[in-house]
């Protein structure tokens, strides 16, 4: 699903098109941002892609998908350090991924339940995990849950 196909995002984009002159001729179908997977795999992909270029993140994720076509917490935890390193996981990122997998398996984090929680509750739950800061939690809210009123203001690129 494209991000602009989310009803709240579509409404916001339509509002900009109607009220802001610079957006008047925008074709909202050109906003080809895809929603990301809100599951373990999607959050793991975000962890793997932290602080690297988009191209590097894509290449590392492709390596992991060859080894682990269906990333689940159980399957991820079964991978050894050498395999994770060959896929591009630093020791730190591997530990973050394992902590995420363990939290899900222990029932400490229910990713499906996040979609029904207020934004700040989602941020609190995610940032309780090592390796997930406010920026990652806000990106999860925007691109995985399709929340329209989130802006990662701490993003240095912005």
PDB file of C-alpha atoms in Angstrom:
ATOM      1  CA  UNK A   1       0.000   0.000   0.000  1.00  0.00           C
ATOM      2  CA  UNK A   2       1.224   3.444  -0.860  1.00  0.00           C
ATOM      3  CA  UNK A   3       1.374   5.923   1.968  1.00  0.00           C
ATOM      4  CA  UNK A   4      -0.986   8.342   0.229  1.00  0.00           C
ATOM      5  CA  UNK A   5      -3.597   5.543   0.069  1.00  0.00           C
ATOM      6  CA  UNK A   6      -3.916   5.679   3.846  1.00  0.00           C
ATOM      7  CA  UNK A   7      -7.118   7.705   4.405  1.00  0.00           C
ATOM      8  CA  UNK A   8      -5.624  10.142   6.923  1.00  0.00           C
ATOM      9  CA  UNK A   9      -2.563  10.747   4.742  1.00  0.00           C
ATOM     10  CA  UNK A  10      -4.722  11.204   1.641  1.00  0.00           C
ATOM     11  CA  UNK A  11      -6.897  13.750   3.466  1.00  0.00           C
ATOM     12  CA  UNK A  12      -3.835  15.708   4.599  1.00  0.00           C
ATOM     13  CA  UNK A  13      -2.323  15.704   1.139  1.00  0.00           C
ATOM     14  CA  UNK A  14      -5.642  16.765  -0.398  1.00  0.00           C
ATOM     15  CA  UNK A  15      -5.816  19.617   2.108  1.00  0.00           C
ATOM     16  CA  UNK A  16      -2.344  20.808   1.110  1.00  0.00           C
ATOM     17  CA  UNK A  17      -3.265  20.619  -2.581  1.00  0.00           C
ATOM     18  CA  UNK A  18      -6.373  22.742  -1.985  1.00  0.00           C
ATOM     19  CA  UNK A  19      -4.902  25.332   0.376  1.00  0.00           C
ATOM     20  CA  UNK A  20      -1.192  25.773  -0.383  1.00  0.00           C
ATOM     21  CA  UNK A  21      -0.404  27.351  -3.761  1.00  0.00           C
ATOM     22  CA  UNK A  22       2.860  25.408  -4.203  1.00  0.00           C
ATOM     23  CA  UNK A  23       0.908  22.152  -3.967  1.00  0.00           C
ATOM     24  CA  UNK A  24      -1.932  23.221  -6.299  1.00  0.00           C
ATOM     25  CA  UNK A  25      -0.762  21.148  -9.281  1.00  0.00           C
ATOM     26  CA  UNK A  26       0.564  18.179  -7.342  1.00  0.00           C
ATOM     27  CA  UNK A  27      -0.551  14.747  -8.458  1.00  0.00           C
ATOM     28  CA  UNK A  28      -0.850  12.806  -5.211  1.00  0.00           C
ATOM     29  CA  UNK A  29      -0.326   9.542  -7.084  1.00  0.00           C
ATOM     30  CA  UNK A  30       3.295  10.678  -7.585  1.00  0.00           C
ATOM     31  CA  UNK A  31       3.932  10.289  -3.850  1.00  0.00           C
ATOM     32  CA  UNK A  32       5.245   6.767  -4.229  1.00  0.00           C
ATOM     33  CA  UNK A  33       6.280   6.250  -0.619  1.00  0.00           C
ATOM     34  CA  UNK A  34       5.340   2.722   0.315  1.00  0.00           C
ATOM     35  CA  UNK A  35       4.098   1.801   3.724  1.00  0.00           C
ATOM     36  CA  UNK A  36       6.549  -0.445   5.480  1.00  0.00           C
ATOM     37  CA  UNK A  37       5.815  -3.758   7.085  1.00  0.00           C
ATOM     38  CA  UNK A  38       4.753  -3.194  10.738  1.00  0.00           C
ATOM     39  CA  UNK A  39       5.861  -6.707  11.756  1.00  0.00           C
ATOM     40  CA  UNK A  40       9.085  -7.967  13.310  1.00  0.00           C
ATOM     41  CA  UNK A  41      10.659  -8.055   9.848  1.00  0.00           C
ATOM     42  CA  UNK A  42       9.842  -4.408   9.187  1.00  0.00           C
ATOM     43  CA  UNK A  43      11.219  -3.209  12.490  1.00  0.00           C
ATOM     44  CA  UNK A  44      14.300  -5.391  12.069  1.00  0.00           C
ATOM     45  CA  UNK A  45      14.845  -3.836   8.641  1.00  0.00           C
ATOM     46  CA  UNK A  46      14.688  -0.383  10.237  1.00  0.00           C
ATOM     47  CA  UNK A  47      17.313  -1.391  12.800  1.00  0.00           C
ATOM     48  CA  UNK A  48      19.580  -2.798  10.106  1.00  0.00           C
ATOM     49  CA  UNK A  49      19.247   0.399   8.065  1.00  0.00           C
ATOM     50  CA  UNK A  50      20.095   2.805  10.882  1.00  0.00           C
ATOM     51  CA  UNK A  51      23.018   5.138  10.176  1.00  0.00           C
ATOM     52  CA  UNK A  52      23.808   3.689   6.740  1.00  0.00           C
ATOM     53  CA  UNK A  53      22.861   4.814   3.247  1.00  0.00           C
ATOM     54  CA  UNK A  54      19.649   3.606   1.673  1.00  0.00           C
ATOM     55  CA  UNK A  55      21.635   1.587  -0.856  1.00  0.00           C
ATOM     56  CA  UNK A  56      23.669  -0.107   1.875  1.00  0.00           C
ATOM     57  CA  UNK A  57      20.528  -0.872   3.884  1.00  0.00           C
ATOM     58  CA  UNK A  58      18.859  -2.394   0.826  1.00  0.00           C
ATOM     59  CA  UNK A  59      21.915  -4.551   0.077  1.00  0.00           C
ATOM     60  CA  UNK A  60      22.183  -5.776   3.672  1.00  0.00           C
ATOM     61  CA  UNK A  61      18.476  -6.584   3.839  1.00  0.00           C
ATOM     62  CA  UNK A  62      18.753  -8.555   0.574  1.00  0.00           C
ATOM     63  CA  UNK A  63      21.568 -10.624   2.117  1.00  0.00           C
ATOM     64  CA  UNK A  64      19.478 -11.361   5.186  1.00  0.00           C
ATOM     65  CA  UNK A  65      16.463 -12.321   3.042  1.00  0.00           C
ATOM     66  CA  UNK A  66      18.614 -14.870   1.176  1.00  0.00           C
ATOM     67  CA  UNK A  67      19.532 -16.502   4.478  1.00  0.00           C
ATOM     68  CA  UNK A  68      16.171 -15.916   6.138  1.00  0.00           C
ATOM     69  CA  UNK A  69      13.379 -15.474   3.553  1.00  0.00           C
ATOM     70  CA  UNK A  70      10.701 -15.178   6.254  1.00  0.00           C
ATOM     71  CA  UNK A  71      12.279 -13.301   9.182  1.00  0.00           C
ATOM     72  CA  UNK A  72      10.522 -14.206  12.408  1.00  0.00           C
ATOM     73  CA  UNK A  73      11.803 -13.668  15.939  1.00  0.00           C
ATOM     74  CA  UNK A  74      12.403 -17.405  16.423  1.00  0.00           C
ATOM     75  CA  UNK A  75      14.279 -17.830  13.148  1.00  0.00           C
ATOM     76  CA  UNK A  76      16.324 -14.676  13.687  1.00  0.00           C
ATOM     77  CA  UNK A  77      17.449 -15.831  17.126  1.00  0.00           C
ATOM     78  CA  UNK A  78      18.643 -19.100  15.586  1.00  0.00           C
ATOM     79  CA  UNK A  79      21.185 -17.302  13.365  1.00  0.00           C
ATOM     80  CA  UNK A  80      24.766 -17.296  14.585  1.00  0.00           C
ATOM     81  CA  UNK A  81      26.988 -14.225  14.861  1.00  0.00           C
ATOM     82  CA  UNK A  82      28.969 -15.049  11.729  1.00  0.00           C
ATOM     83  CA  UNK A  83      25.834 -15.284   9.598  1.00  0.00           C
ATOM     84  CA  UNK A  84      24.508 -12.017  10.971  1.00  0.00           C
ATOM     85  CA  UNK A  85      27.860 -10.306  10.324  1.00  0.00           C
ATOM     86  CA  UNK A  86      27.888 -11.624   6.743  1.00  0.00           C
ATOM     87  CA  UNK A  87      24.472 -10.015   6.257  1.00  0.00           C
ATOM     88  CA  UNK A  88      25.777  -6.660   7.495  1.00  0.00           C
ATOM     89  CA  UNK A  89      24.786  -6.712  11.161  1.00  0.00           C
ATOM     90  CA  UNK A  90      27.375  -5.133  13.416  1.00  0.00           C
ATOM     91  CA  UNK A  91      27.586  -6.695  16.884  1.00  0.00           C
ATOM     92  CA  UNK A  92      25.526  -3.784  18.186  1.00  0.00           C
ATOM     93  CA  UNK A  93      22.777  -4.115  15.566  1.00  0.00           C
ATOM     94  CA  UNK A  94      22.685  -7.885  16.055  1.00  0.00           C
ATOM     95  CA  UNK A  95      22.158  -7.332  19.780  1.00  0.00           C
ATOM     96  CA  UNK A  96      19.346  -4.851  19.016  1.00  0.00           C
ATOM     97  CA  UNK A  97      17.683  -7.336  16.675  1.00  0.00           C
ATOM     98  CA  UNK A  98      17.971 -10.100  19.248  1.00  0.00           C
ATOM     99  CA  UNK A  99      16.530  -7.883  21.983  1.00  0.00           C
ATOM    100  CA  UNK A 100      13.581  -7.082  19.708  1.00  0.00           C
ATOM    101  CA  UNK A 101      13.029 -10.760  18.919  1.00  0.00           C
ATOM    102  CA  UNK A 102      13.255 -11.736  22.582  1.00  0.00           C
ATOM    103  CA  UNK A 103      10.808  -9.003  23.638  1.00  0.00           C
ATOM    104  CA  UNK A 104       8.277 -10.207  21.092  1.00  0.00           C
ATOM    105  CA  UNK A 105       8.714 -13.862  22.030  1.00  0.00           C
ATOM    106  CA  UNK A 106       8.414 -13.065  25.738  1.00  0.00           C
ATOM    107  CA  UNK A 107       5.196 -11.131  25.137  1.00  0.00           C
ATOM    108  CA  UNK A 108       6.783  -7.871  26.308  1.00  0.00           C
ATOM    109  CA  UNK A 109       6.099  -6.245  22.934  1.00  0.00           C
ATOM    110  CA  UNK A 110       2.963  -6.906  20.900  1.00  0.00           C
ATOM    111  CA  UNK A 111       3.517  -5.234  17.537  1.00  0.00           C
ATOM    112  CA  UNK A 112      -0.069  -5.847  16.418  1.00  0.00           C
ATOM    113  CA  UNK A 113      -1.381  -3.996  19.474  1.00  0.00           C
ATOM    114  CA  UNK A 114       0.679  -0.897  18.616  1.00  0.00           C
ATOM    115  CA  UNK A 115      -1.720   0.062  15.830  1.00  0.00           C
ATOM    116  CA  UNK A 116      -4.448   0.744  18.416  1.00  0.00           C
ATOM    117  CA  UNK A 117      -2.262   2.779  20.781  1.00  0.00           C
ATOM    118  CA  UNK A 118      -1.791   6.551  20.882  1.00  0.00           C
ATOM    119  CA  UNK A 119       1.414   7.838  19.272  1.00  0.00           C
ATOM    120  CA  UNK A 120       3.220   8.577  22.534  1.00  0.00           C
ATOM    121  CA  UNK A 121       2.397   5.121  23.896  1.00  0.00           C
ATOM    122  CA  UNK A 122       3.882   3.538  20.767  1.00  0.00           C
ATOM    123  CA  UNK A 123       6.997   5.694  21.138  1.00  0.00           C
ATOM    124  CA  UNK A 124       7.305   4.701  24.792  1.00  0.00           C
ATOM    125  CA  UNK A 125       6.946   0.979  24.037  1.00  0.00           C
ATOM    126  CA  UNK A 126       9.433   1.000  21.185  1.00  0.00           C
ATOM    127  CA  UNK A 127      12.050   3.213  22.824  1.00  0.00           C
ATOM    128  CA  UNK A 128      12.072   0.881  25.825  1.00  0.00           C
ATOM    129  CA  UNK A 129      14.015  -1.500  23.580  1.00  0.00           C
ATOM    130  CA  UNK A 130      17.751  -1.098  23.022  1.00  0.00           C
ATOM    131  CA  UNK A 131      18.622   0.377  19.644  1.00  0.00           C
ATOM    132  CA  UNK A 132      15.268   2.038  19.057  1.00  0.00           C
ATOM    133  CA  UNK A 133      15.242   5.736  19.748  1.00  0.00           C
ATOM    134  CA  UNK A 134      12.593   8.355  19.254  1.00  0.00           C
ATOM    135  CA  UNK A 135      13.473   8.871  15.588  1.00  0.00           C
ATOM    136  CA  UNK A 136      13.040   5.152  14.794  1.00  0.00           C
ATOM    137  CA  UNK A 137       9.786   5.035  16.742  1.00  0.00           C
ATOM    138  CA  UNK A 138       8.454   8.074  14.862  1.00  0.00           C
ATOM    139  CA  UNK A 139       9.478   6.591  11.512  1.00  0.00           C
ATOM    140  CA  UNK A 140       7.643   3.403  12.545  1.00  0.00           C
ATOM    141  CA  UNK A 141       4.557   5.482  13.350  1.00  0.00           C
ATOM    142  CA  UNK A 142       4.692   7.263   9.990  1.00  0.00           C
ATOM    143  CA  UNK A 143       5.690   4.527   7.576  1.00  0.00           C
ATOM    144  CA  UNK A 144       4.498   1.342   9.274  1.00  0.00           C
ATOM    145  CA  UNK A 145       1.344   2.499  11.016  1.00  0.00           C
ATOM    146  CA  UNK A 146       0.502   5.327   8.588  1.00  0.00           C
ATOM    147  CA  UNK A 147       0.082   7.959  11.281  1.00  0.00           C
ATOM    148  CA  UNK A 148      -0.432  11.382   9.670  1.00  0.00           C
ATOM    149  CA  UNK A 149       0.534  13.738  12.512  1.00  0.00           C
ATOM    150  CA  UNK A 150       4.087  12.578  13.196  1.00  0.00           C
ATOM    151  CA  UNK A 151       7.271  14.377  12.191  1.00  0.00           C
ATOM    152  CA  UNK A 152      10.722  13.192  13.309  1.00  0.00           C
ATOM    153  CA  UNK A 153      11.889  16.657  14.278  1.00  0.00           C
ATOM    154  CA  UNK A 154      15.184  15.318  15.597  1.00  0.00           C
ATOM    155  CA  UNK A 155      16.201  14.108  12.120  1.00  0.00           C
ATOM    156  CA  UNK A 156      19.418  15.895  11.166  1.00  0.00           C
ATOM    157  CA  UNK A 157      18.539  15.610   7.477  1.00  0.00           C
ATOM    158  CA  UNK A 158      15.342  17.546   8.024  1.00  0.00           C
TER     159      UNK A 158
END
